[in-house]
Coordinates of C-alpha atoms in Angstrom, one line a residue:
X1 CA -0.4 31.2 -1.8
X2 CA 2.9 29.3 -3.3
X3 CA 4.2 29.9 -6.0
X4 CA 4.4 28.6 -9.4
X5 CA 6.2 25.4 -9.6
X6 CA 9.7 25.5 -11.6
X7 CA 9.0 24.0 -15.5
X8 CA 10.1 20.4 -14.2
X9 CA 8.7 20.2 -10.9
X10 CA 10.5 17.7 -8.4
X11 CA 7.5 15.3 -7.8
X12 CA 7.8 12.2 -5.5
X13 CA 5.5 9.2 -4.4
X14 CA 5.3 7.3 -1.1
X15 CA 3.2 4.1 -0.6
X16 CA 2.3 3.1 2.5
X17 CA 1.5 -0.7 3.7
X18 CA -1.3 -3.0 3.9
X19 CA -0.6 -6.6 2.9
X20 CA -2.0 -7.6 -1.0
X21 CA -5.2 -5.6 -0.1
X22 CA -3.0 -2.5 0.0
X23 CA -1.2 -3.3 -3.2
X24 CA -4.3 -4.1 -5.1
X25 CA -5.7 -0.8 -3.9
X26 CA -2.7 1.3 -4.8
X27 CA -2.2 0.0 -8.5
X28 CA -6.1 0.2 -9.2
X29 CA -6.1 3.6 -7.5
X30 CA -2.7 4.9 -9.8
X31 CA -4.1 3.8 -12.4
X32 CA -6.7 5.8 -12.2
X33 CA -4.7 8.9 -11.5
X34 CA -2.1 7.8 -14.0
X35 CA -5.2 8.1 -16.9
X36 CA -6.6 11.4 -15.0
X37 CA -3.8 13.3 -14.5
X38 CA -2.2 15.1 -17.4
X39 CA 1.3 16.0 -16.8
X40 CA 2.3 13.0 -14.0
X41 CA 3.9 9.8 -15.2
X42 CA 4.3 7.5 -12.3
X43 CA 7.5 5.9 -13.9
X44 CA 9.5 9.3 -14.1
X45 CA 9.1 10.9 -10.7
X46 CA 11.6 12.4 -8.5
X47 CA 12.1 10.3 -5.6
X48 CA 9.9 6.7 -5.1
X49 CA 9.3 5.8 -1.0
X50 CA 7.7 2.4 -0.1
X51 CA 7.1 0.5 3.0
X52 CA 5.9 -3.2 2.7
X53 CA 3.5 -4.0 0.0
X54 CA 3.8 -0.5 -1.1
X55 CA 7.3 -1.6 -1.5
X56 CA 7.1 -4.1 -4.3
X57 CA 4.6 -1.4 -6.0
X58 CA 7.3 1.1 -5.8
X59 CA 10.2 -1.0 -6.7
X60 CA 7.9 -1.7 -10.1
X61 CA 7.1 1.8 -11.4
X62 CA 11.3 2.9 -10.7
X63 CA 11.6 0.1 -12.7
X64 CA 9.9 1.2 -15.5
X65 CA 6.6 -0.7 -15.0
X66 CA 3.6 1.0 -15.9
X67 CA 0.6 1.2 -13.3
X68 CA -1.5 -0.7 -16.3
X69 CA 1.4 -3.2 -16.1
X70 CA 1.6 -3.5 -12.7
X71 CA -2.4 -4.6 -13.0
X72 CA -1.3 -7.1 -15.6
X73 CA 1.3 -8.7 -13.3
X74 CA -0.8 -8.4 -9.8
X75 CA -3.8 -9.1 -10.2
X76 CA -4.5 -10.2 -13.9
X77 CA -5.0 -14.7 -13.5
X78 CA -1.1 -15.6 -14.2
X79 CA -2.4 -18.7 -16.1
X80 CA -2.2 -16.2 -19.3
X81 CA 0.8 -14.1 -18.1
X82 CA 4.9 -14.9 -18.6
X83 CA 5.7 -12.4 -15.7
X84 CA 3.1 -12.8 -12.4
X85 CA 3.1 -12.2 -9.0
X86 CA 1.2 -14.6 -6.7
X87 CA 0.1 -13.7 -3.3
X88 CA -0.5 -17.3 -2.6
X89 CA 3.2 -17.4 -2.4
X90 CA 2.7 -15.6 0.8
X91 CA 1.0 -18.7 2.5
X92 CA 3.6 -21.1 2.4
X93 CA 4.7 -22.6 5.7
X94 CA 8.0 -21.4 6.9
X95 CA 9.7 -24.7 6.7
X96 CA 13.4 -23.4 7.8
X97 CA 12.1 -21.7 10.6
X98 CA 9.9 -24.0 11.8
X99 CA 13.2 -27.3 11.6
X100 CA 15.9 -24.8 12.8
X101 CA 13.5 -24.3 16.0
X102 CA 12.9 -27.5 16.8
X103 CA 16.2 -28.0 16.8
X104 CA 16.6 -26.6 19.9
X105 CA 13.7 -28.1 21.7
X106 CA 15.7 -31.1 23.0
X107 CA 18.5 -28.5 24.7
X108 CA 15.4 -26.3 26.3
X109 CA 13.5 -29.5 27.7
X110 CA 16.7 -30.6 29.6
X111 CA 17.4 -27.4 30.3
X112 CA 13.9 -26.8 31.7
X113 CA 13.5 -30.5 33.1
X114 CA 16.8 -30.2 35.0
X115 CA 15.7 -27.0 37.1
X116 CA 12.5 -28.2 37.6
X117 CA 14.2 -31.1 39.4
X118 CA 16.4 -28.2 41.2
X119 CA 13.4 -26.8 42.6
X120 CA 14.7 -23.6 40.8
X121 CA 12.0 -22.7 38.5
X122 CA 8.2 -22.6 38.6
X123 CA 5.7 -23.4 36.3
X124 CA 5.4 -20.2 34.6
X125 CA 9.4 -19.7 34.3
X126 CA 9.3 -23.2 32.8
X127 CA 7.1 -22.4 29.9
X128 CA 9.3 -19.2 29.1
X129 CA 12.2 -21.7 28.7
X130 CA 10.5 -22.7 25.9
X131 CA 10.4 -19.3 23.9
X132 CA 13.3 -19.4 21.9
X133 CA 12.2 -22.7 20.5
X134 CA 8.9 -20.9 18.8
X135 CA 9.3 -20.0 15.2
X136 CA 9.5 -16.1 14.5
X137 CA 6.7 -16.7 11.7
X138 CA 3.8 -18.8 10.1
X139 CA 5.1 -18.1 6.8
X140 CA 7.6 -17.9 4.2
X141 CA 8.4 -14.5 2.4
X142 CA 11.0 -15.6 0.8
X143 CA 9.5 -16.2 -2.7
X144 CA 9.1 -12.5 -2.9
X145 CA 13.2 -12.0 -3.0
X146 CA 13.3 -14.8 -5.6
X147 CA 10.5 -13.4 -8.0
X148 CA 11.4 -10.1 -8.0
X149 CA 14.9 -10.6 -8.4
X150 CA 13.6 -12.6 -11.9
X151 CA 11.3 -10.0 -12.6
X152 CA 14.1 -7.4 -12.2
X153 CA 16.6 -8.8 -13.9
X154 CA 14.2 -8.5 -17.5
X155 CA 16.1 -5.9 -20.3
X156 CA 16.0 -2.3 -19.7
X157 CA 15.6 -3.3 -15.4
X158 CA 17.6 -3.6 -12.9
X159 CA 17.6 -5.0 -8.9
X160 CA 20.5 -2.7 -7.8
X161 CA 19.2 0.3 -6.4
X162 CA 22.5 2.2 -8.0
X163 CA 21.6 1.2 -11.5
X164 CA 18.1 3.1 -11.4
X165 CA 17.4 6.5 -13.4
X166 CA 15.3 7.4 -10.2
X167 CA 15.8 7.4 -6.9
X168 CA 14.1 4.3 -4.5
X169 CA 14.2 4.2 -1.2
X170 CA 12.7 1.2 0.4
X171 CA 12.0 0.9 4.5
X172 CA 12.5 -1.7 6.9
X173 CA 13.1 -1.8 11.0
X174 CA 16.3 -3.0 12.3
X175 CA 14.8 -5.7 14.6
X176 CA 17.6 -5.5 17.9
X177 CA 17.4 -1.4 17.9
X178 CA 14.1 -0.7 16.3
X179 CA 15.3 1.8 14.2
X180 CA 14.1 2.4 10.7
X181 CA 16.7 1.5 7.6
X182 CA 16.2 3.5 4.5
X183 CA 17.6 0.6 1.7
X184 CA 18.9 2.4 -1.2
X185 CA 20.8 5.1 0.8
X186 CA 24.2 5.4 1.0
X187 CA 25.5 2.3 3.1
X188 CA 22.3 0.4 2.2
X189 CA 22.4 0.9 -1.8
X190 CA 24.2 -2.4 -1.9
X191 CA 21.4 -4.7 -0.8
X192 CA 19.5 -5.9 -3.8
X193 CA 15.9 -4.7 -3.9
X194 CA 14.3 -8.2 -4.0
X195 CA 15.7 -8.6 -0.7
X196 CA 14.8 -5.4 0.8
X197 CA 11.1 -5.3 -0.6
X198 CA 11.0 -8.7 1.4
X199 CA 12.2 -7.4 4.6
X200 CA 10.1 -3.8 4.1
X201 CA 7.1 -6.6 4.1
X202 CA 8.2 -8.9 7.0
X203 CA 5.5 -8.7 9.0
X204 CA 6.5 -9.7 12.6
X205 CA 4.7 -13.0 14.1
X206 CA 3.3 -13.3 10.4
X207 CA 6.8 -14.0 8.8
X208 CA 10.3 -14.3 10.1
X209 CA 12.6 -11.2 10.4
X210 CA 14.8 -11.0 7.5
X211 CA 18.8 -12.0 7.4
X212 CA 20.8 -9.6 5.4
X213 CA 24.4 -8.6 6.3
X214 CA 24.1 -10.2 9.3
X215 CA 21.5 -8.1 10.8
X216 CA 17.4 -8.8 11.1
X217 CA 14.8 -6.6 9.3
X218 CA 11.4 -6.9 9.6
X219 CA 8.2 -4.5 8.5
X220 CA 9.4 -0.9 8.1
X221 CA 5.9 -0.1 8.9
X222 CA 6.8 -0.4 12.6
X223 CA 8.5 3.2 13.1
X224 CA 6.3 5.1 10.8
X225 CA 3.0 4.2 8.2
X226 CA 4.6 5.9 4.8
X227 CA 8.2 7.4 5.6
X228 CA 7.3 10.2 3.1
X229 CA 9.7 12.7 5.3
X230 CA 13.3 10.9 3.5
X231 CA 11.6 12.2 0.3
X232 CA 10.9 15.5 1.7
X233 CA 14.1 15.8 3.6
X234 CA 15.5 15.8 0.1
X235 CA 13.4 18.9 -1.2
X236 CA 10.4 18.2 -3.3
X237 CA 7.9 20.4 -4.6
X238 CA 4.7 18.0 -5.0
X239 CA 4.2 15.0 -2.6
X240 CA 1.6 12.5 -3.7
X241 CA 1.1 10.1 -0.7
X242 CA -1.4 6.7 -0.9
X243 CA -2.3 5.1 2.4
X244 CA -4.7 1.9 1.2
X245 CA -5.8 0.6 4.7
X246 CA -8.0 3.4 6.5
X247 CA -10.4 2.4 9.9
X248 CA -13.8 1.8 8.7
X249 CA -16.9 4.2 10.0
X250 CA -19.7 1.6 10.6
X251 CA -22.0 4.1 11.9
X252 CA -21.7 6.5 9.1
X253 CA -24.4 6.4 6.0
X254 CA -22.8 4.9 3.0
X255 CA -21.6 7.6 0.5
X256 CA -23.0 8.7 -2.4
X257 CA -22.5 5.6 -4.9
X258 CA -21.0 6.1 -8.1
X259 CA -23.7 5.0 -10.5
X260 CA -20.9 3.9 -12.9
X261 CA -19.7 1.2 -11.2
X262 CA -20.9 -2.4 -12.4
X263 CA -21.7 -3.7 -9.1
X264 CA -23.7 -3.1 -6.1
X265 CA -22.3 -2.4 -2.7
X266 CA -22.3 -4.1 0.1
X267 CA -25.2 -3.9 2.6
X268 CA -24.0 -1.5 5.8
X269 CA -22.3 -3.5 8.5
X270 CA -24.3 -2.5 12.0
X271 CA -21.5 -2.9 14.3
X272 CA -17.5 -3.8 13.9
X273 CA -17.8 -6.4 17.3
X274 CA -20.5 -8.4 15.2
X275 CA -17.3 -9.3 12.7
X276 CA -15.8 -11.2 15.8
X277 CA -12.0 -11.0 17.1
X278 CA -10.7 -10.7 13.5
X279 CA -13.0 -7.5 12.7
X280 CA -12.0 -5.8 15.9
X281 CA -8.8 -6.5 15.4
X282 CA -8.3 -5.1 11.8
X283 CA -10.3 -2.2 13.3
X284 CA -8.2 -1.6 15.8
X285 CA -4.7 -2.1 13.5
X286 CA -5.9 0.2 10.9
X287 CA -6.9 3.0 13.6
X288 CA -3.7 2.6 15.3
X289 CA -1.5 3.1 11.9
X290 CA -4.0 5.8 10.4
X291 CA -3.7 8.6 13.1
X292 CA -0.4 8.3 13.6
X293 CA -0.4 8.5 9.7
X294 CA -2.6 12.1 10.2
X295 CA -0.5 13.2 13.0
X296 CA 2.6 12.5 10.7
X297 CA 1.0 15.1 7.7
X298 CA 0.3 17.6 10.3
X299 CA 3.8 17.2 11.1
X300 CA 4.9 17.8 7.1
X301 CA 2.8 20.5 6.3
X302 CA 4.4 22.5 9.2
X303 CA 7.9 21.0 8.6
X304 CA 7.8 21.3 4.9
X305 CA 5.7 24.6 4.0
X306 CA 7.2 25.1 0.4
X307 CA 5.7 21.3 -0.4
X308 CA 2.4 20.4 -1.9
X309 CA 1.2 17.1 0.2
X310 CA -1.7 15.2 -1.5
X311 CA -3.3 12.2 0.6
X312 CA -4.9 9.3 -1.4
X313 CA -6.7 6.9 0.4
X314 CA -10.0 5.1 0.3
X315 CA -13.7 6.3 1.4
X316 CA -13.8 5.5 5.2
X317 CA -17.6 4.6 4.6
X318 CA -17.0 1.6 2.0
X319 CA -16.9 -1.5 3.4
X320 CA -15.8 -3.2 -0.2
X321 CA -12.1 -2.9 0.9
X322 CA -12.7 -3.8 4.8
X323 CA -15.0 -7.2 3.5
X324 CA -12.2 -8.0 1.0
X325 CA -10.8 -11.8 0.2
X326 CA -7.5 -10.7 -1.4
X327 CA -6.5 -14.1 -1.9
X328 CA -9.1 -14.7 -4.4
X329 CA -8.4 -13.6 -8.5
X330 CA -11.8 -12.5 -9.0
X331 CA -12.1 -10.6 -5.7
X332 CA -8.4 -9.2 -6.8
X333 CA -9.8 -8.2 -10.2
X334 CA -12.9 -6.9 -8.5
X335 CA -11.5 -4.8 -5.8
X336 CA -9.2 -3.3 -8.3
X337 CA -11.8 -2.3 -10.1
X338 CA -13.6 -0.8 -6.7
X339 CA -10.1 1.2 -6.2
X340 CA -10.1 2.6 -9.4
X341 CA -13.7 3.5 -9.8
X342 CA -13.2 5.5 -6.3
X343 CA -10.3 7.4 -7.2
X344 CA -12.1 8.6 -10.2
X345 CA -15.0 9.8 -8.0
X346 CA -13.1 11.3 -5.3
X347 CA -11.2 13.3 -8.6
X348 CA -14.5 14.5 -9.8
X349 CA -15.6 15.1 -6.3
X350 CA -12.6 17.4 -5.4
X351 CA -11.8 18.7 -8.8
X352 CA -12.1 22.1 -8.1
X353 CA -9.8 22.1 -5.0
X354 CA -6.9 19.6 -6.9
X355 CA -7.2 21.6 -9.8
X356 CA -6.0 24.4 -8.1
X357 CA -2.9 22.7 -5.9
X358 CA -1.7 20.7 -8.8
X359 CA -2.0 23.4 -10.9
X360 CA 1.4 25.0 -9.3
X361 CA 3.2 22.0 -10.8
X362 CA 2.2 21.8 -14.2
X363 CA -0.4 18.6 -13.9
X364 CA -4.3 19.2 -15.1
X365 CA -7.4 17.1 -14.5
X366 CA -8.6 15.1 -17.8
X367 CA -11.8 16.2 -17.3
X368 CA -12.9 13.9 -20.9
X369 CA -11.6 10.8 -19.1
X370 CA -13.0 11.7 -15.3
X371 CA -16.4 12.4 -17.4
X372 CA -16.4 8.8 -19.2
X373 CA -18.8 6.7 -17.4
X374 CA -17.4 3.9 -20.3
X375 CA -14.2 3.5 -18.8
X376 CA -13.3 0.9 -16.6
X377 CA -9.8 -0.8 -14.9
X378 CA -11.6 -4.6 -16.1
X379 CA -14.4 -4.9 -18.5
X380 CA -18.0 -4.8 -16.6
X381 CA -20.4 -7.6 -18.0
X382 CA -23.3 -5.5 -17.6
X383 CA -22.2 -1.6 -18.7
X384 CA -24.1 1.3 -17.2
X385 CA -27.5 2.2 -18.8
X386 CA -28.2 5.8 -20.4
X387 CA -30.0 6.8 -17.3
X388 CA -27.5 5.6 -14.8
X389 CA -24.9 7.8 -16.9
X390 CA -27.2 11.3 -16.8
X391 CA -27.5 10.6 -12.8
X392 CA -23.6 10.1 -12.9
X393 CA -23.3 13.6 -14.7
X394 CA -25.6 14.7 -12.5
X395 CA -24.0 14.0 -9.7
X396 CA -20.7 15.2 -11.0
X397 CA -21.9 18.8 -11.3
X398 CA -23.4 18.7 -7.8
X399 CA -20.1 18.2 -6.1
X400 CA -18.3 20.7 -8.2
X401 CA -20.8 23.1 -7.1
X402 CA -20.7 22.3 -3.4
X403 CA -17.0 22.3 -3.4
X404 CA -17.4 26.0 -4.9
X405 CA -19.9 26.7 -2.4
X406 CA -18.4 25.4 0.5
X407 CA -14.6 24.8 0.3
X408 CA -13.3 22.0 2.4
X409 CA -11.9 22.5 6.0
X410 CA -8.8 20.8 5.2
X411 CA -6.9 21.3 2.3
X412 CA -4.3 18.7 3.1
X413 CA -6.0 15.7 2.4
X414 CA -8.6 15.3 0.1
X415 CA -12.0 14.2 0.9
X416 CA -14.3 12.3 -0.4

């Protein structure tokens, strides 16, 4: 058993990827530990790691913003808000990309035309002539580097990764080597943090790789799914990790629902290949990224034996978050909701076992928050009946006593 955390544990958070759908789930999810975990504050943590959309969430909290503020500027409708951030920004056309192209179209057709009449090329060496006329990206990111900057440059924060009271590290891959750049490390700390949130999230094909110094960045997602090890490396004693995009089990029974929520879920989905080309293909991303996610925390627990590593991600049985339209405020509002409602349950569920690791470093459950069936991330419009909240209690006291019964094969990761 380890021991006892020193009085001020070292504590440090990594966020892994996923596009708006992982940012929603991440701040809905912190919020919920942020209210449920007494002892943590998200905006005074050792060391802050994010990779793409977790990124921007992690440039916010070392910047002072709350989780409950992070809400406000996400996913709250910006038609009531001074500060917002609007994923729709993320669906303009890449303009520049798609003129400085075309540009050289007129080179590669004579180029192309000119061997063709040579008898040097055939058809198929023709048409990869044409390749370096094809833009690097549908979209524009850009927006992100000029909204954060604004949103950083507020009193009492700061886009210089130098001027923070914690330490932010932010990911992206070094497009000609493939090689993962830690901005906010020595030789990187210069870069401003707008710019390297917006090349962490550069998604390749999606948008264009990202100019800074003179080099091209694009996701930092390609190398590894949450980076967590330049924390470690660094000596921490708890290691809260938050994966958002997990590979959906269609053949599974749906979970136990949490009678609190003000919803209903989703009817079960039969079969992933029923979804189409886009279902399989999200299927097939997010199983691709999430084992190599697992074999990367095998990795840390072996590497890293005197650090506590706690896995947050979402129920692998709840197709709320796989079904999502993130580009929608009430579905942003609503999944929100979902992410924090599930974190809640998956507390209650596994109190007994997180009690006990986080324990070591000072943090205890709030078991009169975990226990209100009143509380909620956005205001339901039809609250919980007296019966649904005994079930809920019910329900509570079922898992504590299973988990004391039977404790859980793998203590790394929580489960649901």
């Amino acid at each position: 058993m380890k021991q006892k955390a020193p009085h001020s544990p070292k504590i440090a958070l990594a966020l892994a990827g996923g596009g708006p759908l992982g940012a929603i789930y991440e701040i809905g999810a912190m919020c919920a530990l942020q209210e449920s975990l007494l002892g943590l504050d998200f905006n005074r943590l050792q060391h802050y790691v994010g990779v793409s959309a977790g990124g921007f969430i992690a440039a916010g909290l070392a910047n002072g913003i709350t989780p409950q503020g992070l809400f406000e500027l996400f996913i709250k409708d910006r038609k009531h808000q001074t500060e917002a951030f609007d994923p729709a920004w993320l669906l303009r056309p890449a303009f520049a990309e798609f003129f400085a192209r075309s540009l050289l179209l007129p080179e590669l057709l004579f180029a192309s035309a000119w061997h063709s009449m040579l008898g040097r090329s055939t058809l198929m060496r023709v048409i990869e002539r044409f390749g370096p006329g094809l833009p690097t990206g549908i979209f524009s990111n850009a927006q992100i580097d000029i909204e954060l900057a604004r949103l950083f440059a507020r009193p009492g924060r700061s886009n210089d990764f130098r001027q923070l009271k914690s330490r932010l590290t932010l990911v992206a891959t070094h497009l000609d080597s493939s090689t993962a750049v830690a901005f906010g490390r020595p030789g990187w700390d210069h870069v401003p943090i707008s710019k390297a949130v917006q090349a962490s999230a550069a998604l390749p094909g999606l948008f264009p790789p990202v100019k800074i110094d003179g080099q091209h960045f694009v996701d930092g997602a390609l190398i590894k799914t949450m980076h967590a090890s330049i924390a470690l490396d660094e000596g921490v004693d708890l290691m809260i990790c938050i994966n958002p995009l997990v590979p959906f089990d269609a053949t599974a029974p749906l979970a136990t629902p949490d009678r609190t929520l003000p919803w209903t879920a989703p009817a079960p989905i039969p079969s992933i290949v029923e979804g189409g080309l886009p279902a399989v293909l999200s299927q097939t991303f997010r199983s691709l990224i999430h084992s190599r996610l697992l074999l990367g925390l095998k990795g840390y627990e072996q590497a890293y034996p005197n650090t506590d590593i706690v896995l947050i991600e979402p129920n692998h049985r709840d197709p709320e978050l796989y079904l999502a339209n993130t580009f929608s405020y009430s579905q942003r509002r609503h999944l929100a909701e979902h992410a924090y409602q599930q974190t809640r349950q998956m507390l209650r569920s596994n109190q007994t076992n997180l009690s006990t690791k986080l324990g070591y470093h000072g943090i205890t459950l709030n078991h009169a928050m975990l226990d209100d069936a009143r509380r909620h991330l956005c205001p339901p419009k039809n609250p919980p009946t007296r019966v649904a909240q005994a079930l809920t209690k019910l329900h509570h006291v079922m898992n504590t006593l299973s988990q004391v019964v039977t404790p859980p094969a793998l203590e790394l990761v929580p489960t649901w």
